[in-house]
Amino acid sequence: MPRNRPGALRAAATPGPRTRLVPPPSRIPGLSARTSLAVHRADPSGTTASALRAYRAFLAQPGRRPLHPRASVCPACPGCALDDVREARDVLAGTVPLLPPRPRAELSRTLAALDRRYRLRTLPDPRVDGTEPWWRRRLAEGAEGW
Ligand SMILES: [Zn+2]
């Protein structure tokens, strides 16, 4: 079957009364609708939303034992790179300056709360190069254990 049948293309290009060509981006959990929209405009790929989800998931692990960031088993693949919470935090750090002032302030507050938990649940690693961002200077585990 051809990938794009002409009829399907026409149907997709003709908005019905209750449909839009581009659906509004979904609200990012934990962020206001305004900030979700600003994040979507700054990063239409959705990587920032995925990174925020990955950061929350890492911190949501139960228990009180220290958490260890882990290298992704396939870091070159966009779907897997965020398995490394440090990559997720890198993405979020890169998005903050792209946002207008109010969404930037909201995302920064959200990150500050998550960062406090990250500092509490991870351990410092003084062996990591001091020029790395602070979230990379934490004791990590290799991906070998997977
Ligand atoms: Zn992969």
PDB file of C-alpha atoms and ligand atoms in Angstrom:
ATOM      1  CA  MET A   1       0.000   0.000   0.000  1.00  0.00           C
ATOM      2  CA  PRO A   2       1.398   3.443  -0.887  1.00  0.00           C
ATOM      3  CA  ARG A   3       2.338   5.455   2.163  1.00  0.00           C
ATOM      4  CA  ASN A   4       0.261   8.471   1.245  1.00  0.00           C
ATOM      5  CA  ARG A   5      -2.965   7.722  -0.541  1.00  0.00           C
ATOM      6  CA  PRO A   6      -4.314  10.909  -2.218  1.00  0.00           C
ATOM      7  CA  GLY A   7      -7.673  10.518  -0.503  1.00  0.00           C
ATOM      8  CA  ALA A   8      -6.052  10.245   2.900  1.00  0.00           C
ATOM      9  CA  LEU A   9      -3.976  13.334   2.233  1.00  0.00           C
ATOM     10  CA  ARG A  10      -7.032  15.324   1.182  1.00  0.00           C
ATOM     11  CA  ALA A  11      -8.921  14.158   4.230  1.00  0.00           C
ATOM     12  CA  ALA A  12      -6.050  15.195   6.496  1.00  0.00           C
ATOM     13  CA  ALA A  13      -5.788  18.601   4.848  1.00  0.00           C
ATOM     14  CA  THR A  14      -9.488  19.381   5.146  1.00  0.00           C
ATOM     15  CA  PRO A  15     -10.280  20.338   8.697  1.00  0.00           C
ATOM     16  CA  GLY A  16     -13.719  19.360   9.816  1.00  0.00           C
ATOM     17  CA  PRO A  17     -15.824  21.653  11.961  1.00  0.00           C
ATOM     18  CA  ARG A  18     -14.366  20.326  15.198  1.00  0.00           C
ATOM     19  CA  THR A  19     -10.864  19.407  14.120  1.00  0.00           C
ATOM     20  CA  ARG A  20      -7.744  21.473  13.647  1.00  0.00           C
ATOM     21  CA  LEU A  21      -4.831  20.785  11.342  1.00  0.00           C
ATOM     22  CA  VAL A  22      -2.419  20.901  14.258  1.00  0.00           C
ATOM     23  CA  PRO A  23      -3.857  19.752  17.551  1.00  0.00           C
ATOM     24  CA  PRO A  24      -2.933  21.869  20.550  1.00  0.00           C
ATOM     25  CA  PRO A  25       0.022  20.394  22.434  1.00  0.00           C
ATOM     26  CA  SER A  26      -0.955  18.418  25.451  1.00  0.00           C
ATOM     27  CA  ARG A  27      -0.412  19.901  28.867  1.00  0.00           C
ATOM     28  CA  ILE A  28       2.893  18.809  30.374  1.00  0.00           C
ATOM     29  CA  PRO A  29       2.266  17.226  33.791  1.00  0.00           C
ATOM     30  CA  GLY A  30       3.246  19.605  36.571  1.00  0.00           C
ATOM     31  CA  LEU A  31       3.295  22.700  34.340  1.00  0.00           C
ATOM     32  CA  SER A  32       0.580  25.246  33.608  1.00  0.00           C
ATOM     33  CA  ALA A  33      -1.101  25.302  30.204  1.00  0.00           C
ATOM     34  CA  ARG A  34       0.711  28.567  29.400  1.00  0.00           C
ATOM     35  CA  THR A  35       4.113  27.139  30.223  1.00  0.00           C
ATOM     36  CA  SER A  36       3.334  23.857  28.442  1.00  0.00           C
ATOM     37  CA  LEU A  37       2.544  25.845  25.302  1.00  0.00           C
ATOM     38  CA  ALA A  38       5.734  27.909  25.627  1.00  0.00           C
ATOM     39  CA  VAL A  39       7.781  24.726  26.043  1.00  0.00           C
ATOM     40  CA  HIS A  40       6.096  23.227  22.985  1.00  0.00           C
ATOM     41  CA  ARG A  41       6.932  26.334  20.940  1.00  0.00           C
ATOM     42  CA  ALA A  42      10.550  26.312  22.094  1.00  0.00           C
ATOM     43  CA  ASP A  43      10.914  22.564  21.541  1.00  0.00           C
ATOM     44  CA  PRO A  44       8.263  21.118  19.197  1.00  0.00           C
ATOM     45  CA  SER A  45      10.075  17.750  19.264  1.00  0.00           C
ATOM     46  CA  GLY A  46       8.644  17.015  22.703  1.00  0.00           C
ATOM     47  CA  THR A  47      12.081  16.124  24.044  1.00  0.00           C
ATOM     48  CA  THR A  48      11.787  18.641  26.880  1.00  0.00           C
ATOM     49  CA  ALA A  49       8.476  17.144  27.995  1.00  0.00           C
ATOM     50  CA  SER A  50      10.016  13.664  27.895  1.00  0.00           C
ATOM     51  CA  ALA A  51      13.037  14.904  29.828  1.00  0.00           C
ATOM     52  CA  LEU A  52      10.841  16.354  32.564  1.00  0.00           C
ATOM     53  CA  ARG A  53       8.953  13.046  32.777  1.00  0.00           C
ATOM     54  CA  ALA A  54      12.263  11.142  32.971  1.00  0.00           C
ATOM     55  CA  TYR A  55      13.590  13.449  35.701  1.00  0.00           C
ATOM     56  CA  ARG A  56      10.421  13.001  37.786  1.00  0.00           C
ATOM     57  CA  ALA A  57      10.458   9.227  37.253  1.00  0.00           C
ATOM     58  CA  PHE A  58      14.066   8.984  38.411  1.00  0.00           C
ATOM     59  CA  LEU A  59      13.246  10.882  41.610  1.00  0.00           C
ATOM     60  CA  ALA A  60      10.013   8.970  42.196  1.00  0.00           C
ATOM     61  CA  GLN A  61      11.840   5.715  42.901  1.00  0.00           C
ATOM     62  CA  PRO A  62      10.710   4.498  46.302  1.00  0.00           C
ATOM     63  CA  GLY A  63      12.902   4.048  49.318  1.00  0.00           C
ATOM     64  CA  ARG A  64      15.542   6.131  51.005  1.00  0.00           C
ATOM     65  CA  ARG A  65      18.656   4.549  49.553  1.00  0.00           C
ATOM     66  CA  PRO A  66      20.813   6.766  47.366  1.00  0.00           C
ATOM     67  CA  LEU A  67      19.980   6.860  43.664  1.00  0.00           C
ATOM     68  CA  HIS A  68      22.680   6.538  41.021  1.00  0.00           C
ATOM     69  CA  PRO A  69      22.380   8.094  37.575  1.00  0.00           C
ATOM     70  CA  ARG A  70      23.147   5.518  34.900  1.00  0.00           C
ATOM     71  CA  ALA A  71      24.469   5.855  31.408  1.00  0.00           C
ATOM     72  CA  SER A  72      21.894   4.909  28.787  1.00  0.00           C
ATOM     73  CA  VAL A  73      22.548   1.579  27.072  1.00  0.00           C
ATOM     74  CA  CYS A  74      22.079   3.307  23.711  1.00  0.00           C
ATOM     75  CA  PRO A  75      22.847   6.983  24.259  1.00  0.00           C
ATOM     76  CA  ALA A  76      22.825   7.855  20.543  1.00  0.00           C
ATOM     77  CA  CYS A  77      19.163   6.944  20.193  1.00  0.00           C
ATOM     78  CA  PRO A  78      16.846   9.855  21.063  1.00  0.00           C
ATOM     79  CA  GLY A  79      14.312   7.487  22.595  1.00  0.00           C
ATOM     80  CA  CYS A  80      16.882   6.011  24.975  1.00  0.00           C
ATOM     81  CA  ALA A  81      19.252   8.909  25.698  1.00  0.00           C
ATOM     82  CA  LEU A  82      16.888  10.225  28.370  1.00  0.00           C
ATOM     83  CA  ASP A  83      17.213   6.941  30.269  1.00  0.00           C
ATOM     84  CA  ASP A  84      20.263   8.728  31.681  1.00  0.00           C
ATOM     85  CA  VAL A  85      18.758  11.280  34.055  1.00  0.00           C
ATOM     86  CA  ARG A  86      21.803  13.515  33.547  1.00  0.00           C
ATOM     87  CA  GLU A  87      20.929  13.740  29.847  1.00  0.00           C
ATOM     88  CA  ALA A  88      17.368  14.646  30.805  1.00  0.00           C
ATOM     89  CA  ARG A  89      18.642  17.403  33.108  1.00  0.00           C
ATOM     90  CA  ASP A  90      20.903  18.676  30.296  1.00  0.00           C
ATOM     91  CA  VAL A  91      17.893  18.950  27.984  1.00  0.00           C
ATOM     92  CA  LEU A  92      15.905  20.852  30.610  1.00  0.00           C
ATOM     93  CA  ALA A  93      18.807  23.211  31.252  1.00  0.00           C
ATOM     94  CA  GLY A  94      18.965  23.900  27.535  1.00  0.00           C
ATOM     95  CA  THR A  95      15.273  24.709  27.265  1.00  0.00           C
ATOM     96  CA  VAL A  96      15.004  27.170  30.171  1.00  0.00           C
ATOM     97  CA  PRO A  97      16.775  30.084  28.417  1.00  0.00           C
ATOM     98  CA  LEU A  98      14.634  29.597  25.298  1.00  0.00           C
ATOM     99  CA  LEU A  99      11.394  30.430  27.129  1.00  0.00           C
ATOM    100  CA  PRO A 100       9.726  33.812  27.617  1.00  0.00           C
ATOM    101  CA  PRO A 101      10.094  35.250  31.146  1.00  0.00           C
ATOM    102  CA  ARG A 102       7.015  33.852  32.897  1.00  0.00           C
ATOM    103  CA  PRO A 103       7.211  30.289  31.559  1.00  0.00           C
ATOM    104  CA  ARG A 104      10.961  30.403  32.174  1.00  0.00           C
ATOM    105  CA  ALA A 105      10.315  31.340  35.819  1.00  0.00           C
ATOM    106  CA  GLU A 106       7.759  28.549  36.213  1.00  0.00           C
ATOM    107  CA  LEU A 107       9.969  25.874  34.684  1.00  0.00           C
ATOM    108  CA  SER A 108      12.889  27.128  36.791  1.00  0.00           C
ATOM    109  CA  ARG A 109      10.809  26.833  39.988  1.00  0.00           C
ATOM    110  CA  THR A 110       9.701  23.337  38.969  1.00  0.00           C
ATOM    111  CA  LEU A 111      13.298  22.333  38.318  1.00  0.00           C
ATOM    112  CA  ALA A 112      14.509  23.883  41.580  1.00  0.00           C
ATOM    113  CA  ALA A 113      12.111  21.644  43.537  1.00  0.00           C
ATOM    114  CA  LEU A 114      13.217  18.547  41.599  1.00  0.00           C
ATOM    115  CA  ASP A 115      16.877  19.561  41.949  1.00  0.00           C
ATOM    116  CA  ARG A 116      16.525  19.699  45.735  1.00  0.00           C
ATOM    117  CA  ARG A 117      15.314  16.099  45.684  1.00  0.00           C
ATOM    118  CA  TYR A 118      18.062  15.088  43.274  1.00  0.00           C
ATOM    119  CA  ARG A 119      20.693  16.535  45.616  1.00  0.00           C
ATOM    120  CA  LEU A 120      19.132  14.682  48.551  1.00  0.00           C
ATOM    121  CA  ARG A 121      18.827  11.332  46.769  1.00  0.00           C
ATOM    122  CA  THR A 122      22.223  11.271  45.037  1.00  0.00           C
ATOM    123  CA  LEU A 123      25.776  11.450  46.348  1.00  0.00           C
ATOM    124  CA  PRO A 124      28.574  13.783  45.293  1.00  0.00           C
ATOM    125  CA  ASP A 125      31.355  12.344  43.158  1.00  0.00           C
ATOM    126  CA  PRO A 126      34.470  14.462  43.601  1.00  0.00           C
ATOM    127  CA  ARG A 127      36.215  12.553  40.804  1.00  0.00           C
ATOM    128  CA  VAL A 128      34.014  14.142  38.144  1.00  0.00           C
ATOM    129  CA  ASP A 129      35.532  17.120  36.356  1.00  0.00           C
ATOM    130  CA  GLY A 130      34.499  20.283  38.180  1.00  0.00           C
ATOM    131  CA  THR A 131      33.597  22.011  34.929  1.00  0.00           C
ATOM    132  CA  GLU A 132      30.708  19.585  34.423  1.00  0.00           C
ATOM    133  CA  PRO A 133      27.253  20.814  35.495  1.00  0.00           C
ATOM    134  CA  TRP A 134      26.530  19.990  39.142  1.00  0.00           C
ATOM    135  CA  TRP A 135      23.969  17.303  38.265  1.00  0.00           C
ATOM    136  CA  ARG A 136      26.750  15.388  36.487  1.00  0.00           C
ATOM    137  CA  ARG A 137      29.030  15.556  39.505  1.00  0.00           C
ATOM    138  CA  ARG A 138      27.056  12.851  41.324  1.00  0.00           C
ATOM    139  CA  LEU A 139      27.999   9.243  41.952  1.00  0.00           C
ATOM    140  CA  ALA A 140      26.836   7.200  38.950  1.00  0.00           C
ATOM    141  CA  GLU A 141      26.525   3.558  37.947  1.00  0.00           C
ATOM    142  CA  GLY A 142      27.647   2.223  34.597  1.00  0.00           C
ATOM    143  CA  ALA A 143      25.156   0.830  32.123  1.00  0.00           C
ATOM    144  CA  GLU A 144      26.856  -2.580  32.391  1.00  0.00           C
ATOM    145  CA  GLY A 145      24.487  -3.803  35.062  1.00  0.00           C
ATOM    146  CA  TRP A 146      21.523  -3.765  32.648  1.00  0.00           C
TER     147      TRP A 146
HETATM  148 ZN    ZN B   1      17.608   3.090  21.777  1.00  0.00          ZN
END
